Amino acid sequence: GSLSGIRRRSAEFLSSRRMGDQRIFGMFPDSDGKNQIIFDPSQAASKMRQEKEAGTGVPVDGIIFDLDDTLYPQSSGFSDHRNREVAINFMCEKLGFESRQAAIDLRNEYFRKYHSTLKGLTVAGQEGKLPKPFREEDLGDYFTENCNFEKFLKPNPHLAQQLKQLPLRKILFTNGPRRYGIRCIQALGLSEIFPEDHIVGVENVMPYCKPDPEAFTAILARAQLFSHRAIMVEDSMKNIRTAHSLKMRTILIDESLYTNLAGGEAALLDDVARADDPAVDVALASINDLYTALPELWHTPNPRFVPPPPHHK
């Protein structure tokens, strides 16, 4: 889980994408179903276009899930509870802010800039903007002990059953503290789907965080995934656009597709979902719609990403 460990795995992953002195740019099934290794980048790009145009979809090996407002609905109110109540309490109690408004103003300034309370407070501390020193582990501990998980997050057995049968590598990647992510997954009843070594918190990729491309490439390396054979599931447009720029497939979770919903983290970040954005491959109102929209992901032994008709986007 350490940054040095991720860097080591990144190096191992990148070296594994070479055969001799040649760089591997893709692997595609041939007529016999065996993987054909592609060394030429233009040939790999052409193969990807051909598969998409043929309507057969794209072979995929793994899927990376965001946590907040993605694996649970924004309408649960949990993000507002964490961001507007618990995070501000932490800053007043542990960092010495004398007024809630001062804490709110600083937190919002750095959250908008860095998309992560932990990363934002780390930088604010380095810039001398905090009354008391900030330690990364303190935020994860405070969130875990003070967020009201039971009130806002409910077990989702329907999603658990879907994901249990999904034949892909499954990773959770949150811009929040890892310990907090583990606690959320417990509350959602998804611990069997995301064991602790499949949960990545922002401190595991610091000094980067989403939407930095370096954060995404570190996770892909950790999961041993080629970007063009991986899916990113997100509620953040900025994160969706980064994933798309890396040739990942993208699924936007946008609860406002069927309700006039406002709030959540996207509102704080001026990052409102746009289902018609070209970086979005598929837009869903709920994570529970995943199987209905993309049943080919469950096909074994060759799961494929086949975008549904336009009414899903």
CSV table of C-alpha atoms in Angstrom, one decimal:
chain,number,residue,atom,x,y,z
A,1,GLY,CA,0.0,0.0,0.0
A,2,SER,CA,3.0,2.4,0.3
A,3,LEU,CA,3.9,4.8,-2.5
A,4,SER,CA,7.3,3.1,-2.9
A,5,GLY,CA,5.4,-0.2,-3.3
A,6,ILE,CA,3.2,1.3,-6.0
A,7,ARG,CA,6.2,2.7,-7.7
A,8,ARG,CA,7.9,-0.7,-7.6
A,9,ARG,CA,4.8,-2.4,-9.0
A,10,SER,CA,4.5,0.3,-11.7
A,11,ALA,CA,8.1,-0.4,-12.8
A,12,GLU,CA,7.4,-4.2,-12.8
A,13,PHE,CA,4.1,-3.6,-14.7
A,14,LEU,CA,5.7,-1.4,-17.3
A,15,SER,CA,8.6,-3.8,-17.8
A,16,SER,CA,6.0,-6.6,-18.3
A,17,ARG,CA,4.6,-4.7,-21.3
A,18,ARG,CA,7.8,-5.3,-23.2
A,19,MET,CA,8.9,-8.5,-25.0
A,20,GLY,CA,12.6,-8.3,-25.6
A,21,ASP,CA,13.3,-4.9,-26.9
A,22,GLN,CA,9.7,-4.4,-28.2
A,23,ARG,CA,7.0,-2.5,-26.4
A,24,ILE,CA,3.6,-4.3,-26.3
A,25,PHE,CA,0.7,-1.9,-27.2
A,26,GLY,CA,-2.2,-4.3,-27.0
A,27,MET,CA,-3.5,-7.9,-26.9
A,28,PHE,CA,-6.5,-8.9,-29.0
A,29,PRO,CA,-8.1,-12.3,-29.5
A,30,ASP,CA,-7.5,-13.9,-32.9
A,31,SER,CA,-10.0,-16.1,-34.8
A,32,ASP,CA,-9.1,-19.0,-32.5
A,33,GLY,CA,-9.7,-17.0,-29.4
A,34,LYS,CA,-6.0,-16.8,-28.5
A,35,ASN,CA,-4.5,-13.4,-27.6
A,36,GLN,CA,-2.5,-11.8,-30.4
A,37,ILE,CA,0.2,-9.5,-29.2
A,38,ILE,CA,0.4,-6.2,-31.0
A,39,PHE,CA,3.8,-4.3,-31.0
A,40,ASP,CA,2.8,-1.4,-33.4
A,41,PRO,CA,0.8,1.4,-31.8
A,42,SER,CA,-1.1,2.4,-35.0
A,43,GLN,CA,-2.0,-1.3,-35.5
A,44,ALA,CA,-3.3,-1.5,-31.9
A,45,ALA,CA,-5.3,1.7,-32.4
A,46,SER,CA,-6.7,0.3,-35.6
A,47,LYS,CA,-7.7,-3.0,-33.9
A,48,MET,CA,-9.5,-1.1,-31.2
A,49,ARG,CA,-11.5,0.9,-33.8
A,50,GLN,CA,-12.3,-2.2,-35.7
A,51,GLU,CA,-13.7,-3.9,-32.6
A,52,LYS,CA,-15.8,-0.9,-31.7
A,53,GLU,CA,-17.1,-0.5,-35.2
A,54,ALA,CA,-17.9,-4.2,-35.4
A,55,GLY,CA,-20.3,-3.8,-32.5
A,56,THR,CA,-18.6,-6.6,-30.6
A,57,GLY,CA,-17.4,-4.3,-27.9
A,58,VAL,CA,-14.0,-4.3,-26.3
A,59,PRO,CA,-12.4,-7.1,-24.2
A,60,VAL,CA,-11.9,-6.0,-20.6
A,61,ASP,CA,-10.0,-7.4,-17.6
A,62,GLY,CA,-10.7,-5.1,-14.7
A,63,ILE,CA,-13.0,-2.5,-13.3
A,64,ILE,CA,-12.1,0.3,-10.9
A,65,PHE,CA,-14.9,1.9,-8.8
A,66,ASP,CA,-15.0,5.3,-7.2
A,67,LEU,CA,-16.6,5.2,-3.7
A,68,ASP,CA,-18.5,8.4,-2.7
A,69,ASP,CA,-21.7,9.1,-4.6
A,70,THR,CA,-20.9,6.2,-6.9
A,71,LEU,CA,-21.3,3.0,-4.8
A,72,TYR,CA,-24.1,4.6,-2.8
A,73,PRO,CA,-26.6,7.2,-4.0
A,74,GLN,CA,-25.9,10.9,-3.7
A,75,SER,CA,-29.4,11.3,-2.4
A,76,SER,CA,-28.4,9.3,0.7
A,77,GLY,CA,-27.0,12.5,2.1
A,78,PHE,CA,-23.8,10.8,3.3
A,79,SER,CA,-21.4,13.0,1.3
A,80,ASP,CA,-23.0,16.2,2.7
A,81,HIS,CA,-22.9,14.8,6.2
A,82,ARG,CA,-19.1,13.9,5.8
A,83,ASN,CA,-18.1,17.1,4.0
A,84,ARG,CA,-20.2,19.7,5.7
A,85,GLU,CA,-20.3,18.3,9.2
A,86,VAL,CA,-17.7,15.7,10.1
A,87,ALA,CA,-14.8,17.3,8.1
A,88,ILE,CA,-15.5,20.7,9.6
A,89,ASN,CA,-15.7,19.2,13.1
A,90,PHE,CA,-12.3,17.6,12.6
A,91,MET,CA,-10.7,20.9,11.6
A,92,CYS,CA,-12.1,22.7,14.6
A,93,GLU,CA,-11.4,19.9,17.1
A,94,LYS,CA,-8.1,18.6,15.8
A,95,LEU,CA,-6.5,21.4,13.8
A,96,GLY,CA,-7.4,24.3,16.1
A,97,PHE,CA,-9.8,26.4,13.9
A,98,GLU,CA,-11.6,28.8,16.1
A,99,SER,CA,-14.7,29.2,13.9
A,100,ARG,CA,-16.6,26.8,11.7
A,101,GLN,CA,-16.8,29.4,8.9
A,102,ALA,CA,-13.0,29.8,8.8
A,103,ALA,CA,-12.7,26.0,8.6
A,104,ILE,CA,-15.3,25.8,5.9
A,105,ASP,CA,-13.7,28.6,3.8
A,106,LEU,CA,-10.2,26.9,3.9
A,107,ARG,CA,-11.6,23.4,3.4
A,108,ASN,CA,-13.6,24.5,0.3
A,109,GLU,CA,-10.7,26.4,-1.2
A,110,TYR,CA,-8.4,23.4,-1.0
A,111,PHE,CA,-11.0,20.8,-1.8
A,112,ARG,CA,-11.9,22.5,-5.0
A,113,LYS,CA,-8.2,22.7,-5.9
A,114,TYR,CA,-7.3,19.1,-5.0
A,115,HIS,CA,-10.5,17.1,-4.9
A,116,SER,CA,-9.6,15.4,-1.7
A,117,THR,CA,-9.8,16.7,1.9
A,118,LEU,CA,-6.8,14.7,2.9
A,119,LYS,CA,-4.6,16.0,0.0
A,120,GLY,CA,-6.0,19.5,0.5
A,121,LEU,CA,-5.2,19.6,4.2
A,122,THR,CA,-1.7,18.1,3.6
A,123,VAL,CA,-0.9,21.0,1.1
A,124,ALA,CA,-2.5,23.6,3.4
A,125,GLY,CA,-0.3,22.4,6.2
A,126,GLN,CA,2.8,22.6,4.0
A,127,GLU,CA,1.8,26.2,3.1
A,128,GLY,CA,1.4,27.2,6.8
A,129,LYS,CA,-2.4,27.7,6.6
A,130,LEU,CA,-3.4,25.5,9.5
A,131,PRO,CA,-3.4,26.5,13.2
A,132,LYS,CA,-2.0,23.0,14.2
A,133,PRO,CA,-0.1,20.3,12.3
A,134,PHE,CA,-2.1,17.9,10.2
A,135,ARG,CA,-1.3,14.1,10.1
A,136,GLU,CA,-2.8,12.0,7.3
A,137,GLU,CA,-3.7,9.1,9.6
A,138,ASP,CA,-5.7,11.4,11.9
A,139,LEU,CA,-8.3,12.2,9.2
A,140,GLY,CA,-8.9,8.5,8.4
A,141,ASP,CA,-9.3,7.7,12.1
A,142,TYR,CA,-11.7,10.7,12.7
A,143,PHE,CA,-13.9,9.9,9.7
A,144,THR,CA,-14.0,6.2,10.7
A,145,GLU,CA,-15.0,7.0,14.3
A,146,ASN,CA,-17.3,10.0,13.7
A,147,CYS,CA,-19.2,9.5,10.4
A,148,ASN,CA,-22.7,8.1,10.9
A,149,PHE,CA,-22.3,5.1,8.5
A,150,GLU,CA,-25.4,3.2,9.8
A,151,LYS,CA,-27.7,6.2,9.3
A,152,PHE,CA,-26.7,7.1,5.8
A,153,LEU,CA,-25.4,3.9,4.2
A,154,LYS,CA,-27.4,0.7,3.9
A,155,PRO,CA,-26.3,-2.8,2.8
A,156,ASN,CA,-26.9,-3.4,-0.9
A,157,PRO,CA,-27.3,-7.1,-1.4
A,158,HIS,CA,-28.5,-6.6,-5.0
A,159,LEU,CA,-25.2,-5.0,-5.9
A,160,ALA,CA,-23.2,-7.5,-3.9
A,161,GLN,CA,-24.7,-10.3,-5.8
A,162,GLN,CA,-24.1,-8.6,-9.2
A,163,LEU,CA,-20.5,-7.9,-8.5
A,164,LYS,CA,-19.8,-11.3,-6.9
A,165,GLN,CA,-20.6,-12.8,-10.3
A,166,LEU,CA,-18.7,-10.2,-12.3
A,167,PRO,CA,-15.6,-12.0,-13.8
A,168,LEU,CA,-13.3,-9.0,-13.7
A,169,ARG,CA,-10.6,-7.7,-11.3
A,170,LYS,CA,-12.4,-5.3,-9.0
A,171,ILE,CA,-10.6,-2.4,-7.3
A,172,LEU,CA,-12.0,0.4,-5.1
A,173,PHE,CA,-10.2,3.7,-5.5
A,174,THR,CA,-11.2,6.6,-3.3
A,175,ASN,CA,-9.8,10.2,-2.9
A,176,GLY,CA,-10.7,9.7,0.8
A,177,PRO,CA,-8.6,7.9,3.5
A,178,ARG,CA,-8.2,4.2,3.0
A,179,ARG,CA,-9.4,3.3,6.5
A,180,TYR,CA,-12.6,5.4,5.7
A,181,GLY,CA,-13.0,3.5,2.4
A,182,ILE,CA,-12.8,0.1,4.2
A,183,ARG,CA,-15.5,1.3,6.7
A,184,CYS,CA,-17.8,2.4,4.0
A,185,ILE,CA,-17.5,-0.9,2.2
A,186,GLN,CA,-18.3,-2.7,5.4
A,187,ALA,CA,-21.5,-0.6,5.8
A,188,LEU,CA,-22.5,-1.3,2.2
A,189,GLY,CA,-22.1,-5.0,2.7
A,190,LEU,CA,-19.5,-5.3,0.0
A,191,SER,CA,-16.4,-6.5,2.0
A,192,GLU,CA,-16.5,-9.9,0.1
A,193,ILE,CA,-16.3,-8.0,-3.2
A,194,PHE,CA,-13.6,-5.6,-2.1
A,195,PRO,CA,-11.2,-7.2,0.3
A,196,GLU,CA,-8.9,-4.8,2.0
A,197,ASP,CA,-6.0,-5.4,-0.4
A,198,HIS,CA,-8.4,-4.3,-3.2
A,199,ILE,CA,-9.1,-0.9,-1.5
A,200,VAL,CA,-6.9,2.0,-2.4
A,201,GLY,CA,-7.1,5.3,-0.5
A,202,VAL,CA,-5.7,8.7,-1.6
A,203,GLU,CA,-2.7,8.3,0.8
A,204,ASN,CA,-1.6,5.3,-1.2
A,205,VAL,CA,-1.0,7.4,-4.3
A,206,MET,CA,0.1,10.7,-2.7
A,207,PRO,CA,1.4,13.2,-3.7
A,208,TYR,CA,-1.1,12.5,-6.5
A,209,CYS,CA,-4.9,12.1,-6.3
A,210,LYS,CA,-7.8,11.9,-8.7
A,211,PRO,CA,-8.0,13.5,-11.3
A,212,ASP,CA,-4.2,13.4,-11.7
A,213,PRO,CA,-3.3,11.0,-14.5
A,214,GLU,CA,-0.4,9.7,-12.4
A,215,ALA,CA,-2.9,8.5,-9.7
A,216,PHE,CA,-4.8,6.5,-12.4
A,217,THR,CA,-1.6,5.0,-13.9
A,218,ALA,CA,-0.5,4.0,-10.4
A,219,ILE,CA,-3.7,2.1,-9.8
A,220,LEU,CA,-3.6,0.5,-13.2
A,221,ALA,CA,-0.1,-0.7,-12.4
A,222,ARG,CA,-1.1,-2.0,-9.0
A,223,ALA,CA,-4.0,-4.0,-10.5
A,224,GLN,CA,-1.8,-5.1,-13.5
A,225,LEU,CA,-4.3,-3.7,-16.0
A,226,PHE,CA,-3.8,-2.3,-19.4
A,227,SER,CA,-5.7,1.0,-19.5
A,228,HIS,CA,-7.6,0.1,-22.8
A,229,ARG,CA,-8.8,-3.1,-21.1
A,230,ALA,CA,-10.0,-1.4,-17.9
A,231,ILE,CA,-13.2,0.4,-16.9
A,232,MET,CA,-13.6,3.4,-14.6
A,233,VAL,CA,-16.9,3.9,-12.7
A,234,GLU,CA,-17.2,7.5,-11.4
A,235,ASP,CA,-19.6,10.4,-10.6
A,236,SER,CA,-16.9,13.0,-11.3
A,237,MET,CA,-16.6,14.4,-14.8
A,238,LYS,CA,-13.0,15.5,-14.2
A,239,ASN,CA,-12.1,11.9,-13.2
A,240,ILE,CA,-14.1,10.5,-16.2
A,241,ARG,CA,-12.2,12.8,-18.6
A,242,THR,CA,-8.8,11.7,-17.2
A,243,ALA,CA,-9.8,8.0,-17.5
A,244,HIS,CA,-11.0,8.6,-21.0
A,245,SER,CA,-7.7,10.4,-21.9
A,246,LEU,CA,-5.9,7.2,-20.8
A,247,LYS,CA,-8.0,5.1,-23.1
A,248,MET,CA,-10.0,3.5,-20.3
A,249,ARG,CA,-13.7,2.8,-20.8
A,250,THR,CA,-15.9,5.1,-18.7
A,251,ILE,CA,-19.2,4.7,-16.8
A,252,LEU,CA,-20.7,7.8,-15.3
A,253,ILE,CA,-23.0,7.5,-12.3
A,254,ASP,CA,-25.5,10.4,-12.5
A,255,GLU,CA,-28.4,10.2,-10.2
A,256,SER,CA,-29.9,13.3,-11.7
A,257,LEU,CA,-30.7,11.4,-14.9
A,258,TYR,CA,-34.1,10.6,-13.2
A,259,THR,CA,-34.3,13.3,-10.5
A,260,ASN,CA,-33.6,17.0,-10.0
A,261,LEU,CA,-30.8,16.3,-7.5
A,262,ALA,CA,-28.3,18.9,-6.3
A,263,GLY,CA,-25.5,18.7,-3.8
A,264,GLY,CA,-22.9,16.0,-3.1
A,265,GLU,CA,-19.2,16.3,-3.8
A,266,ALA,CA,-19.7,17.3,-7.4
A,267,ALA,CA,-21.5,20.4,-6.4
A,268,LEU,CA,-18.7,21.4,-4.0
A,269,LEU,CA,-16.2,20.8,-6.8
A,270,ASP,CA,-18.1,22.6,-9.6
A,271,ASP,CA,-17.9,19.2,-11.3
A,272,VAL,CA,-21.5,18.5,-12.3
A,273,ALA,CA,-22.2,15.3,-14.3
A,274,ARG,CA,-22.7,15.7,-18.0
A,275,ALA,CA,-24.0,12.4,-19.5
A,276,ASP,CA,-23.6,13.8,-23.1
A,277,ASP,CA,-19.9,14.5,-22.7
A,278,PRO,CA,-17.8,12.7,-25.3
A,279,ALA,CA,-15.6,11.2,-22.5
A,280,VAL,CA,-18.6,9.3,-21.2
A,281,ASP,CA,-19.1,5.8,-22.7
A,282,VAL,CA,-22.1,4.9,-20.6
A,283,ALA,CA,-24.2,6.9,-18.1
A,284,LEU,CA,-26.3,5.2,-15.5
A,285,ALA,CA,-28.6,6.7,-12.9
A,286,SER,CA,-27.6,4.1,-10.3
A,287,ILE,CA,-24.8,1.6,-9.8
A,288,ASN,CA,-27.5,-1.0,-9.5
A,289,ASP,CA,-28.2,-0.6,-13.2
A,290,LEU,CA,-24.8,-2.0,-14.2
A,291,TYR,CA,-25.9,-5.5,-15.2
A,292,THR,CA,-29.0,-4.3,-17.1
A,293,ALA,CA,-26.9,-1.8,-19.1
A,294,LEU,CA,-23.8,-4.0,-19.7
A,295,PRO,CA,-24.6,-7.7,-19.4
A,296,GLU,CA,-21.7,-8.6,-21.7
A,297,LEU,CA,-19.4,-7.8,-18.9
A,298,TRP,CA,-20.6,-11.0,-17.2
A,299,HIS,CA,-19.8,-13.2,-20.2
A,300,THR,CA,-17.2,-15.8,-19.5
A,301,PRO,CA,-14.5,-16.6,-20.5
A,302,ASN,CA,-14.3,-13.3,-22.5
A,303,PRO,CA,-16.2,-10.4,-20.8
A,304,ARG,CA,-16.6,-7.4,-23.1
A,305,PHE,CA,-17.6,-3.8,-22.8
A,306,VAL,CA,-20.5,-3.2,-25.2
A,307,PRO,CA,-22.2,0.2,-24.7
A,308,PRO,CA,-26.0,-0.1,-24.7
A,309,PRO,CA,-28.3,1.8,-27.0
A,310,PRO,CA,-28.3,5.6,-26.6
A,311,HIS,CA,-31.1,5.8,-24.0
A,312,HIS,CA,-28.6,4.6,-21.4
A,313,LYS,CA,-26.3,7.5,-22.2
